[in-house]
PDB file of C-alpha atoms and ligand atoms in Angstrom:
ATOM      1  CA  MET A 587      32.783 -59.928 -98.622  1.00  0.00           C
ATOM      2  CA  LYS A 588      29.135 -59.269 -97.725  1.00  0.00           C
ATOM      3  CA  SER A 589      27.670 -56.214 -99.446  1.00  0.00           C
ATOM      4  CA  SER A 590      26.241 -54.766 -96.203  1.00  0.00           C
ATOM      5  CA  ASN A 591      29.504 -55.410 -94.298  1.00  0.00           C
ATOM      6  CA  LYS A 592      27.414 -56.258 -91.243  1.00  0.00           C
ATOM      7  CA  ILE A 593      28.584 -59.082 -89.025  1.00  0.00           C
ATOM      8  CA  ILE A 594      27.350 -61.415 -86.312  1.00  0.00           C
ATOM      9  CA  ILE A 595      28.869 -60.821 -82.882  1.00  0.00           C
ATOM     10  CA  ALA A 596      28.554 -63.713 -80.423  1.00  0.00           C
ATOM     11  CA  ILE A 597      29.189 -62.937 -76.742  1.00  0.00           C
ATOM     12  CA  ASP A 598      29.315 -65.843 -74.302  1.00  0.00           C
ATOM     13  CA  GLY A 599      30.405 -66.118 -70.708  1.00  0.00           C
ATOM     14  CA  PHE A 600      29.518 -66.850 -67.124  1.00  0.00           C
ATOM     15  CA  SER A 601      26.552 -65.181 -65.442  1.00  0.00           C
ATOM     16  CA  SER A 602      26.881 -61.531 -64.460  1.00  0.00           C
ATOM     17  CA  THR A 603      30.074 -60.909 -66.408  1.00  0.00           C
ATOM     18  CA  GLY A 604      28.480 -57.768 -67.846  1.00  0.00           C
ATOM     19  CA  LYS A 605      27.827 -59.405 -71.237  1.00  0.00           C
ATOM     20  CA  SER A 606      24.492 -57.742 -71.700  1.00  0.00           C
ATOM     21  CA  THR A 607      25.737 -54.252 -70.780  1.00  0.00           C
ATOM     22  CA  ILE A 608      28.542 -54.467 -73.341  1.00  0.00           C
ATOM     23  CA  ALA A 609      26.343 -56.132 -75.945  1.00  0.00           C
ATOM     24  CA  LYS A 610      23.676 -53.407 -75.608  1.00  0.00           C
ATOM     25  CA  GLN A 611      26.227 -50.592 -75.917  1.00  0.00           C
ATOM     26  CA  LEU A 612      27.848 -52.245 -78.899  1.00  0.00           C
ATOM     27  CA  ALA A 613      24.542 -52.796 -80.673  1.00  0.00           C
ATOM     28  CA  ASN A 614      23.486 -49.164 -80.101  1.00  0.00           C
ATOM     29  CA  LYS A 615      26.825 -47.853 -81.354  1.00  0.00           C
ATOM     30  CA  LEU A 616      26.778 -50.030 -84.498  1.00  0.00           C
ATOM     31  CA  GLY A 617      23.032 -49.779 -85.181  1.00  0.00           C
ATOM     32  CA  TYR A 618      22.765 -53.572 -84.771  1.00  0.00           C
ATOM     33  CA  LEU A 619      20.009 -55.694 -83.281  1.00  0.00           C
ATOM     34  CA  TYR A 620      20.736 -56.857 -79.713  1.00  0.00           C
ATOM     35  CA  VAL A 621      19.392 -60.178 -78.446  1.00  0.00           C
ATOM     36  CA  ASP A 622      19.694 -61.283 -74.800  1.00  0.00           C
ATOM     37  CA  THR A 623      19.189 -65.043 -75.064  1.00  0.00           C
ATOM     38  CA  GLY A 624      19.375 -65.441 -71.263  1.00  0.00           C
ATOM     39  CA  ALA A 625      16.118 -63.442 -71.123  1.00  0.00           C
ATOM     40  CA  MET A 626      14.480 -66.097 -73.325  1.00  0.00           C
ATOM     41  CA  TYR A 627      15.528 -68.966 -70.997  1.00  0.00           C
ATOM     42  CA  ARG A 628      14.420 -66.858 -68.049  1.00  0.00           C
ATOM     43  CA  ALA A 629      10.993 -66.255 -69.647  1.00  0.00           C
ATOM     44  CA  VAL A 630      10.475 -70.008 -70.160  1.00  0.00           C
ATOM     45  CA  THR A 631      11.420 -70.473 -66.488  1.00  0.00           C
ATOM     46  CA  LEU A 632       8.896 -67.840 -65.433  1.00  0.00           C
ATOM     47  CA  TYR A 633       6.236 -69.599 -67.508  1.00  0.00           C
ATOM     48  CA  SER A 634       7.010 -72.859 -65.611  1.00  0.00           C
ATOM     49  CA  MET A 635       6.565 -71.066 -62.308  1.00  0.00           C
ATOM     50  CA  GLN A 636       3.338 -69.361 -63.362  1.00  0.00           C
ATOM     51  CA  ASN A 637       1.853 -72.661 -64.539  1.00  0.00           C
ATOM     52  CA  ASN A 638       2.736 -74.661 -61.418  1.00  0.00           C
ATOM     53  CA  PHE A 639       5.354 -76.801 -63.126  1.00  0.00           C
ATOM     54  CA  VAL A 640       7.580 -76.140 -60.128  1.00  0.00           C
ATOM     55  CA  ASP A 641       7.088 -77.815 -56.763  1.00  0.00           C
ATOM     56  CA  THR A 642       9.512 -76.150 -54.302  1.00  0.00           C
ATOM     57  CA  ASP A 643      12.720 -76.702 -56.282  1.00  0.00           C
ATOM     58  CA  TYR A 644      11.489 -79.633 -58.355  1.00  0.00           C
ATOM     59  CA  LEU A 645      10.701 -78.972 -62.019  1.00  0.00           C
ATOM     60  CA  LYS A 646       7.992 -81.054 -63.707  1.00  0.00           C
ATOM     61  CA  LYS A 647       9.979 -81.440 -66.900  1.00  0.00           C
ATOM     62  CA  GLU A 648       7.412 -83.405 -68.933  1.00  0.00           C
ATOM     63  CA  ALA A 649       4.703 -80.855 -68.163  1.00  0.00           C
ATOM     64  CA  LEU A 650       6.927 -78.032 -69.363  1.00  0.00           C
ATOM     65  CA  ILE A 651       8.046 -79.877 -72.493  1.00  0.00           C
ATOM     66  CA  GLY A 652       4.417 -80.698 -73.331  1.00  0.00           C
ATOM     67  CA  SER A 653       3.504 -77.014 -73.064  1.00  0.00           C
ATOM     68  CA  LEU A 654       6.327 -75.533 -75.106  1.00  0.00           C
ATOM     69  CA  GLN A 655       4.015 -74.919 -78.066  1.00  0.00           C
ATOM     70  CA  HIS A 656       1.998 -72.515 -75.890  1.00  0.00           C
ATOM     71  CA  ILE A 657       5.013 -70.299 -75.205  1.00  0.00           C
ATOM     72  CA  THR A 658       5.585 -67.342 -77.504  1.00  0.00           C
ATOM     73  CA  LEU A 659       8.618 -65.185 -76.852  1.00  0.00           C
ATOM     74  CA  SER A 660       9.218 -61.822 -78.459  1.00  0.00           C
ATOM     75  CA  PHE A 661      11.349 -58.729 -77.984  1.00  0.00           C
ATOM     76  CA  LYS A 662       9.999 -55.177 -78.272  1.00  0.00           C
ATOM     77  CA  TYR A 663      12.338 -52.221 -78.485  1.00  0.00           C
ATOM     78  CA  ASN A 664      11.867 -49.691 -75.672  1.00  0.00           C
ATOM     79  CA  GLU A 665      12.824 -46.285 -77.073  1.00  0.00           C
ATOM     80  CA  LYS A 666      13.348 -44.784 -73.619  1.00  0.00           C
ATOM     81  CA  LEU A 667      15.556 -47.558 -72.238  1.00  0.00           C
ATOM     82  CA  LYS A 668      17.249 -48.148 -75.608  1.00  0.00           C
ATOM     83  CA  PHE A 669      16.971 -51.906 -75.546  1.00  0.00           C
ATOM     84  CA  SER A 670      14.505 -54.643 -76.398  1.00  0.00           C
ATOM     85  CA  GLU A 671      12.396 -55.936 -73.543  1.00  0.00           C
ATOM     86  CA  MET A 672      11.256 -59.525 -73.142  1.00  0.00           C
ATOM     87  CA  TYR A 673       7.606 -60.383 -73.732  1.00  0.00           C
ATOM     88  CA  LEU A 674       6.114 -63.731 -72.704  1.00  0.00           C
ATOM     89  CA  ASN A 675       2.871 -64.464 -74.571  1.00  0.00           C
ATOM     90  CA  GLY A 676       2.462 -60.748 -75.228  1.00  0.00           C
ATOM     91  CA  ILE A 677       3.181 -59.568 -71.674  1.00  0.00           C
ATOM     92  CA  ASN A 678       6.235 -57.570 -70.653  1.00  0.00           C
ATOM     93  CA  VAL A 679       8.129 -59.707 -68.122  1.00  0.00           C
ATOM     94  CA  GLU A 680      11.412 -57.801 -68.083  1.00  0.00           C
ATOM     95  CA  ASN A 681      11.380 -57.216 -64.304  1.00  0.00           C
ATOM     96  CA  GLU A 682      10.006 -60.610 -63.169  1.00  0.00           C
ATOM     97  CA  ILE A 683      12.553 -62.630 -65.140  1.00  0.00           C
ATOM     98  CA  ARG A 684      15.437 -60.981 -63.240  1.00  0.00           C
ATOM     99  CA  SER A 685      14.242 -62.187 -59.809  1.00  0.00           C
ATOM    100  CA  LEU A 686      16.385 -64.538 -57.737  1.00  0.00           C
ATOM    101  CA  ALA A 687      13.546 -67.113 -57.804  1.00  0.00           C
ATOM    102  CA  VAL A 688      13.895 -67.300 -61.606  1.00  0.00           C
ATOM    103  CA  SER A 689      17.721 -67.305 -61.384  1.00  0.00           C
ATOM    104  CA  LYS A 690      17.571 -70.306 -59.045  1.00  0.00           C
ATOM    105  CA  LEU A 691      15.609 -72.420 -61.508  1.00  0.00           C
ATOM    106  CA  VAL A 692      16.814 -71.211 -64.892  1.00  0.00           C
ATOM    107  CA  SER A 693      19.816 -73.543 -65.165  1.00  0.00           C
ATOM    108  CA  THR A 694      17.544 -76.569 -64.703  1.00  0.00           C
ATOM    109  CA  VAL A 695      15.140 -75.313 -67.371  1.00  0.00           C
ATOM    110  CA  SER A 696      17.920 -74.409 -69.796  1.00  0.00           C
ATOM    111  CA  ALA A 697      19.489 -77.879 -69.495  1.00  0.00           C
ATOM    112  CA  LEU A 698      16.435 -79.391 -71.251  1.00  0.00           C
ATOM    113  CA  SER A 699      17.199 -80.200 -74.887  1.00  0.00           C
ATOM    114  CA  ALA A 700      13.598 -79.574 -76.013  1.00  0.00           C
ATOM    115  CA  VAL A 701      13.744 -76.056 -74.581  1.00  0.00           C
ATOM    116  CA  ARG A 702      17.145 -75.388 -76.160  1.00  0.00           C
ATOM    117  CA  LYS A 703      15.979 -76.651 -79.562  1.00  0.00           C
ATOM    118  CA  LYS A 704      12.992 -74.278 -79.607  1.00  0.00           C
ATOM    119  CA  LEU A 705      14.985 -71.237 -78.508  1.00  0.00           C
ATOM    120  CA  VAL A 706      18.036 -71.896 -80.689  1.00  0.00           C
ATOM    121  CA  GLU A 707      15.796 -72.105 -83.793  1.00  0.00           C
ATOM    122  CA  GLN A 708      14.250 -68.733 -82.948  1.00  0.00           C
ATOM    123  CA  GLN A 709      17.697 -67.212 -82.282  1.00  0.00           C
ATOM    124  CA  GLN A 710      19.106 -68.470 -85.585  1.00  0.00           C
ATOM    125  CA  LYS A 711      16.151 -66.914 -87.451  1.00  0.00           C
ATOM    126  CA  MET A 712      16.880 -63.552 -85.781  1.00  0.00           C
ATOM    127  CA  GLY A 713      20.442 -63.717 -87.120  1.00  0.00           C
ATOM    128  CA  GLU A 714      19.528 -64.365 -90.744  1.00  0.00           C
ATOM    129  CA  GLU A 715      20.003 -60.699 -91.619  1.00  0.00           C
ATOM    130  CA  SER A 716      23.396 -60.267 -89.856  1.00  0.00           C
ATOM    131  CA  GLY A 717      24.012 -56.993 -88.033  1.00  0.00           C
ATOM    132  CA  ILE A 718      23.316 -58.639 -84.681  1.00  0.00           C
ATOM    133  CA  VAL A 719      24.916 -58.807 -81.241  1.00  0.00           C
ATOM    134  CA  MET A 720      23.720 -61.852 -79.314  1.00  0.00           C
ATOM    135  CA  ASP A 721      24.770 -62.841 -75.815  1.00  0.00           C
ATOM    136  CA  GLY A 722      24.359 -66.098 -73.932  1.00  0.00           C
ATOM    137  CA  ARG A 723      26.196 -69.356 -73.194  1.00  0.00           C
ATOM    138  CA  ASP A 724      26.217 -71.217 -76.530  1.00  0.00           C
ATOM    139  CA  ILE A 725      26.130 -68.456 -79.128  1.00  0.00           C
ATOM    140  CA  GLY A 726      29.641 -68.980 -80.493  1.00  0.00           C
ATOM    141  CA  THR A 727      29.499 -72.776 -80.132  1.00  0.00           C
ATOM    142  CA  VAL A 728      25.959 -73.730 -81.237  1.00  0.00           C
ATOM    143  CA  VAL A 729      23.764 -70.833 -82.379  1.00  0.00           C
ATOM    144  CA  PHE A 730      26.301 -69.091 -84.638  1.00  0.00           C
ATOM    145  CA  PRO A 731      29.490 -71.184 -84.848  1.00  0.00           C
ATOM    146  CA  GLU A 732      30.349 -69.180 -87.974  1.00  0.00           C
ATOM    147  CA  ALA A 733      30.016 -65.759 -86.250  1.00  0.00           C
ATOM    148  CA  GLU A 734      32.669 -63.332 -87.511  1.00  0.00           C
ATOM    149  CA  LEU A 735      33.476 -62.169 -83.972  1.00  0.00           C
ATOM    150  CA  LYS A 736      33.248 -64.250 -80.813  1.00  0.00           C
ATOM    151  CA  LEU A 737      33.940 -62.955 -77.311  1.00  0.00           C
ATOM    152  CA  PHE A 738      34.177 -64.967 -74.115  1.00  0.00           C
ATOM    153  CA  MET A 739      33.683 -62.909 -70.948  1.00  0.00           C
ATOM    154  CA  THR A 740      34.944 -63.927 -67.519  1.00  0.00           C
ATOM    155  CA  ALA A 741      35.342 -62.331 -64.070  1.00  0.00           C
ATOM    156  CA  SER A 742      35.769 -63.680 -60.553  1.00  0.00           C
ATOM    157  CA  PRO A 743      32.586 -65.075 -58.903  1.00  0.00           C
ATOM    158  CA  GLU A 744      32.867 -62.462 -56.105  1.00  0.00           C
ATOM    159  CA  LYS A 745      33.005 -59.533 -58.548  1.00  0.00           C
ATOM    160  CA  ARG A 746      30.084 -60.921 -60.490  1.00  0.00           C
ATOM    161  CA  ALA A 747      28.009 -61.545 -57.356  1.00  0.00           C
ATOM    162  CA  THR A 748      28.694 -57.984 -56.165  1.00  0.00           C
ATOM    163  CA  ARG A 749      27.471 -56.568 -59.500  1.00  0.00           C
ATOM    164  CA  ARG A 750      24.344 -58.731 -59.561  1.00  0.00           C
ATOM    165  CA  TYR A 751      23.592 -57.977 -55.887  1.00  0.00           C
ATOM    166  CA  LYS A 752      23.730 -54.204 -56.515  1.00  0.00           C
ATOM    167  CA  GLU A 753      21.538 -54.554 -59.599  1.00  0.00           C
ATOM    168  CA  LEU A 754      18.908 -56.553 -57.691  1.00  0.00           C
ATOM    169  CA  LEU A 755      18.863 -54.087 -54.790  1.00  0.00           C
ATOM    170  CA  GLU A 756      18.436 -51.164 -57.206  1.00  0.00           C
ATOM    171  CA  LYS A 757      15.447 -52.940 -58.753  1.00  0.00           C
ATOM    172  CA  GLY A 758      13.878 -53.429 -55.321  1.00  0.00           C
ATOM    173  CA  HIS A 759      14.489 -57.198 -54.914  1.00  0.00           C
ATOM    174  CA  ASP A 760      14.957 -58.411 -51.335  1.00  0.00           C
ATOM    175  CA  VAL A 761      18.149 -60.564 -51.390  1.00  0.00           C
ATOM    176  CA  SER A 762      21.396 -61.083 -49.492  1.00  0.00           C
ATOM    177  CA  TYR A 763      24.901 -61.007 -50.994  1.00  0.00           C
ATOM    178  CA  GLU A 764      25.539 -64.612 -49.835  1.00  0.00           C
ATOM    179  CA  GLU A 765      22.442 -65.888 -51.646  1.00  0.00           C
ATOM    180  CA  VAL A 766      23.492 -64.143 -54.846  1.00  0.00           C
ATOM    181  CA  LEU A 767      27.067 -65.478 -54.654  1.00  0.00           C
ATOM    182  CA  HIS A 768      25.772 -68.995 -54.068  1.00  0.00           C
ATOM    183  CA  ASN A 769      23.468 -68.678 -57.078  1.00  0.00           C
ATOM    184  CA  VAL A 770      26.270 -67.376 -59.317  1.00  0.00           C
ATOM    185  CA  GLU A 771      28.560 -70.294 -58.351  1.00  0.00           C
ATOM    186  CA  GLN A 772      25.832 -72.864 -58.708  1.00  0.00           C
ATOM    187  CA  ARG A 773      24.846 -71.602 -62.162  1.00  0.00           C
ATOM    188  CA  ASP A 774      28.512 -71.582 -63.284  1.00  0.00           C
ATOM    189  CA  TYR A 775      28.687 -75.246 -62.333  1.00  0.00           C
ATOM    190  CA  LEU A 776      25.359 -76.294 -63.869  1.00  0.00           C
ATOM    191  CA  ASP A 777      25.784 -74.260 -67.077  1.00  0.00           C
ATOM    192  CA  SER A 778      29.282 -75.558 -67.771  1.00  0.00           C
ATOM    193  CA  THR A 779      28.662 -79.232 -66.891  1.00  0.00           C
ATOM    194  CA  ARG A 780      25.288 -79.870 -68.576  1.00  0.00           C
ATOM    195  CA  LYS A 781      25.205 -82.385 -71.440  1.00  0.00           C
ATOM    196  CA  ASP A 782      23.525 -80.236 -74.092  1.00  0.00           C
ATOM    197  CA  SER A 783      25.499 -77.150 -75.183  1.00  0.00           C
ATOM    198  CA  PRO A 784      27.594 -76.603 -72.045  1.00  0.00           C
ATOM    199  CA  LEU A 785      29.183 -73.220 -71.551  1.00  0.00           C
ATOM    200  CA  ILE A 786      32.676 -73.474 -73.009  1.00  0.00           C
ATOM    201  CA  LYS A 787      34.891 -71.015 -74.818  1.00  0.00           C
ATOM    202  CA  ALA A 788      34.123 -71.297 -78.530  1.00  0.00           C
ATOM    203  CA  LYS A 789      36.847 -72.018 -81.064  1.00  0.00           C
ATOM    204  CA  GLY A 790      38.320 -68.692 -82.136  1.00  0.00           C
ATOM    205  CA  ALA A 791      36.740 -66.712 -79.271  1.00  0.00           C
ATOM    206  CA  ILE A 792      38.653 -63.829 -77.712  1.00  0.00           C
ATOM    207  CA  GLU A 793      38.708 -64.132 -73.909  1.00  0.00           C
ATOM    208  CA  PHE A 794      38.019 -61.037 -71.874  1.00  0.00           C
ATOM    209  CA  ASP A 795      38.538 -60.999 -68.084  1.00  0.00           C
ATOM    210  CA  ASN A 796      36.881 -57.832 -66.796  1.00  0.00           C
ATOM    211  CA  SER A 797      37.335 -58.441 -63.030  1.00  0.00           C
ATOM    212  CA  ASP A 798      39.444 -55.292 -62.737  1.00  0.00           C
ATOM    213  CA  MET A 799      38.236 -53.273 -65.683  1.00  0.00           C
ATOM    214  CA  GLY A 800      35.787 -50.369 -65.691  1.00  0.00           C
ATOM    215  CA  LEU A 801      32.902 -50.303 -68.123  1.00  0.00           C
ATOM    216  CA  LYS A 802      34.335 -47.461 -70.197  1.00  0.00           C
ATOM    217  CA  GLU A 803      37.720 -49.117 -70.744  1.00  0.00           C
ATOM    218  CA  GLN A 804      36.067 -52.420 -71.478  1.00  0.00           C
ATOM    219  CA  PHE A 805      33.734 -50.915 -74.049  1.00  0.00           C
ATOM    220  CA  GLU A 806      36.526 -49.006 -75.796  1.00  0.00           C
ATOM    221  CA  ARG A 807      38.668 -52.137 -76.090  1.00  0.00           C
ATOM    222  CA  ILE A 808      35.830 -54.271 -77.373  1.00  0.00           C
ATOM    223  CA  LEU A 809      34.701 -51.590 -79.823  1.00  0.00           C
ATOM    224  CA  SER A 810      38.178 -51.351 -81.289  1.00  0.00           C
ATOM    225  CA  ILE A 811      38.363 -55.173 -81.701  1.00  0.00           C
ATOM    226  CA  THR A 812      34.916 -55.078 -83.323  1.00  0.00           C
ATOM    227  CA  GLU A 813      35.789 -52.306 -85.765  1.00  0.00           C
ATOM    228  CA  ARG A 814      38.834 -54.263 -86.888  1.00  0.00           C
ATOM    229  CA  HIS A 815      36.649 -57.321 -87.513  1.00  0.00           C
ATOM    230  CA  ILE A 816      34.032 -55.332 -89.425  1.00  0.00           C
ATOM    231  CA  SER A 817      36.630 -53.744 -91.696  1.00  0.00           C
ATOM    232  CA  VAL A 818      38.104 -57.128 -92.700  1.00  0.00           C
ATOM    233  CA  SER A 819      34.812 -59.037 -93.040  1.00  0.00           C
TER     234      SER A 819
HETATM  235  O1   DC B 119      22.568 -64.523 -69.129  1.00  0.00           O
HETATM  236  P1   DC B 119      21.639 -64.891 -67.958  1.00  0.00           P
HETATM  237  O2   DC B 119      22.338 -64.984 -66.655  1.00  0.00           O
HETATM  238  O3   DC B 119      20.437 -64.017 -67.905  1.00  0.00           O
HETATM  239  O4   DC B 119      21.125 -66.372 -68.332  1.00  0.00           O
HETATM  240  C1   DC B 119      20.273 -67.080 -67.481  1.00  0.00           C
HETATM  241  C2   DC B 119      20.484 -68.578 -67.624  1.00  0.00           C
HETATM  242  O5   DC B 119      20.031 -69.027 -68.904  1.00  0.00           O
HETATM  243  C3   DC B 119      21.926 -69.062 -67.499  1.00  0.00           C
HETATM  244  O6   DC B 119      22.264 -69.389 -66.174  1.00  0.00           O
HETATM  245  C4   DC B 119      21.969 -70.262 -68.407  1.00  0.00           C
HETATM  246  C5   DC B 119      20.861 -70.049 -69.398  1.00  0.00           C
HETATM  247  N1   DC B 119      21.302 -69.698 -70.750  1.00  0.00           N
HETATM  248  C6   DC B 119      21.650 -70.723 -71.589  1.00  0.00           C
HETATM  249  O7   DC B 119      21.635 -71.887 -71.197  1.00  0.00           O
HETATM  250  N2   DC B 119      21.971 -70.451 -72.881  1.00  0.00           N
HETATM  251  C7   DC B 119      21.996 -69.197 -73.337  1.00  0.00           C
HETATM  252  N3   DC B 119      22.315 -68.961 -74.624  1.00  0.00           N
HETATM  253  C8   DC B 119      21.671 -68.129 -72.475  1.00  0.00           C
HETATM  254  C9   DC B 119      21.346 -68.409 -71.172  1.00  0.00           C
END
C-alpha cells in the first residue's frame, strides 16, 4: 500500500463523452491534479496551423516533426474556473484549441508517432507523484497501463454531437450540428483505427455508457467507484 493512498485515475473514451467534465469534478473533489491530454494534442495542432504546416486539409508532417523541439506545452491552474488551462509556448490557447478547425485536424496530428512520443513522456512525468486524473484516448493502455482505476466512457454519436454543438455555440463558435456530428464520427474512426495507440478499451477498464445519464448521477456513480478503489489501494 502506498503511504499517501493516492491513486492514478485513467479516463479514456470517444470524443465528447463528457470525460473532461467528470475528470475535472473528480480531481476537484479528491484534491488531485487533472490533466486533459486532448488539450495537448489540440495545442500541437494549433501550432501546426499557426506555422503554416497545413495547406487546406493537408498536413506537412515532416515540417511539424522537425519543429517539435520548439513546442512547449504547460498547464496553469485558473482559480476562477477551477481547472488548468492550456498554454502553448507561454500563451493561453484554451479557447482557440476548442475550435472546429482544430478538431478537424487533430486526429491527423495525433496519429504521428513522434508527436505521441513527446506528449506521452510529458504525461508520464506528470503522473510520477500519483494523485492524478488524466483523460484521453490511450491513458489506460499506454500512458499508465498500471493505473489503479481505469474508466472507458461511451455515448451515442448523436448525443455527443449535441453536447459538443451546444458547447461550441455557447463559446461563440459559428458551426452547424451536421458539421459537428460529421467531425465526431470521423474522429471516432480515425482515433480507433490509427496504428500507434488506437483508442481501445484498456484491460481492466470499467465501461460507462452515459448516453442517458445526467451529470449528477454519473458523477455520483463514478465517485463511489473511485472511493472504493482508493480504500483498497
Ligand atoms: O479529448 P479531445 O476530443 O479534446 O481530443 C482531441 C483529439 O486528440 C482526439 O480526437 C484524439 C487526440 N487524442 C489522442 O490521440 N490521445 C489522447 N490521449 C488524447 C487525445
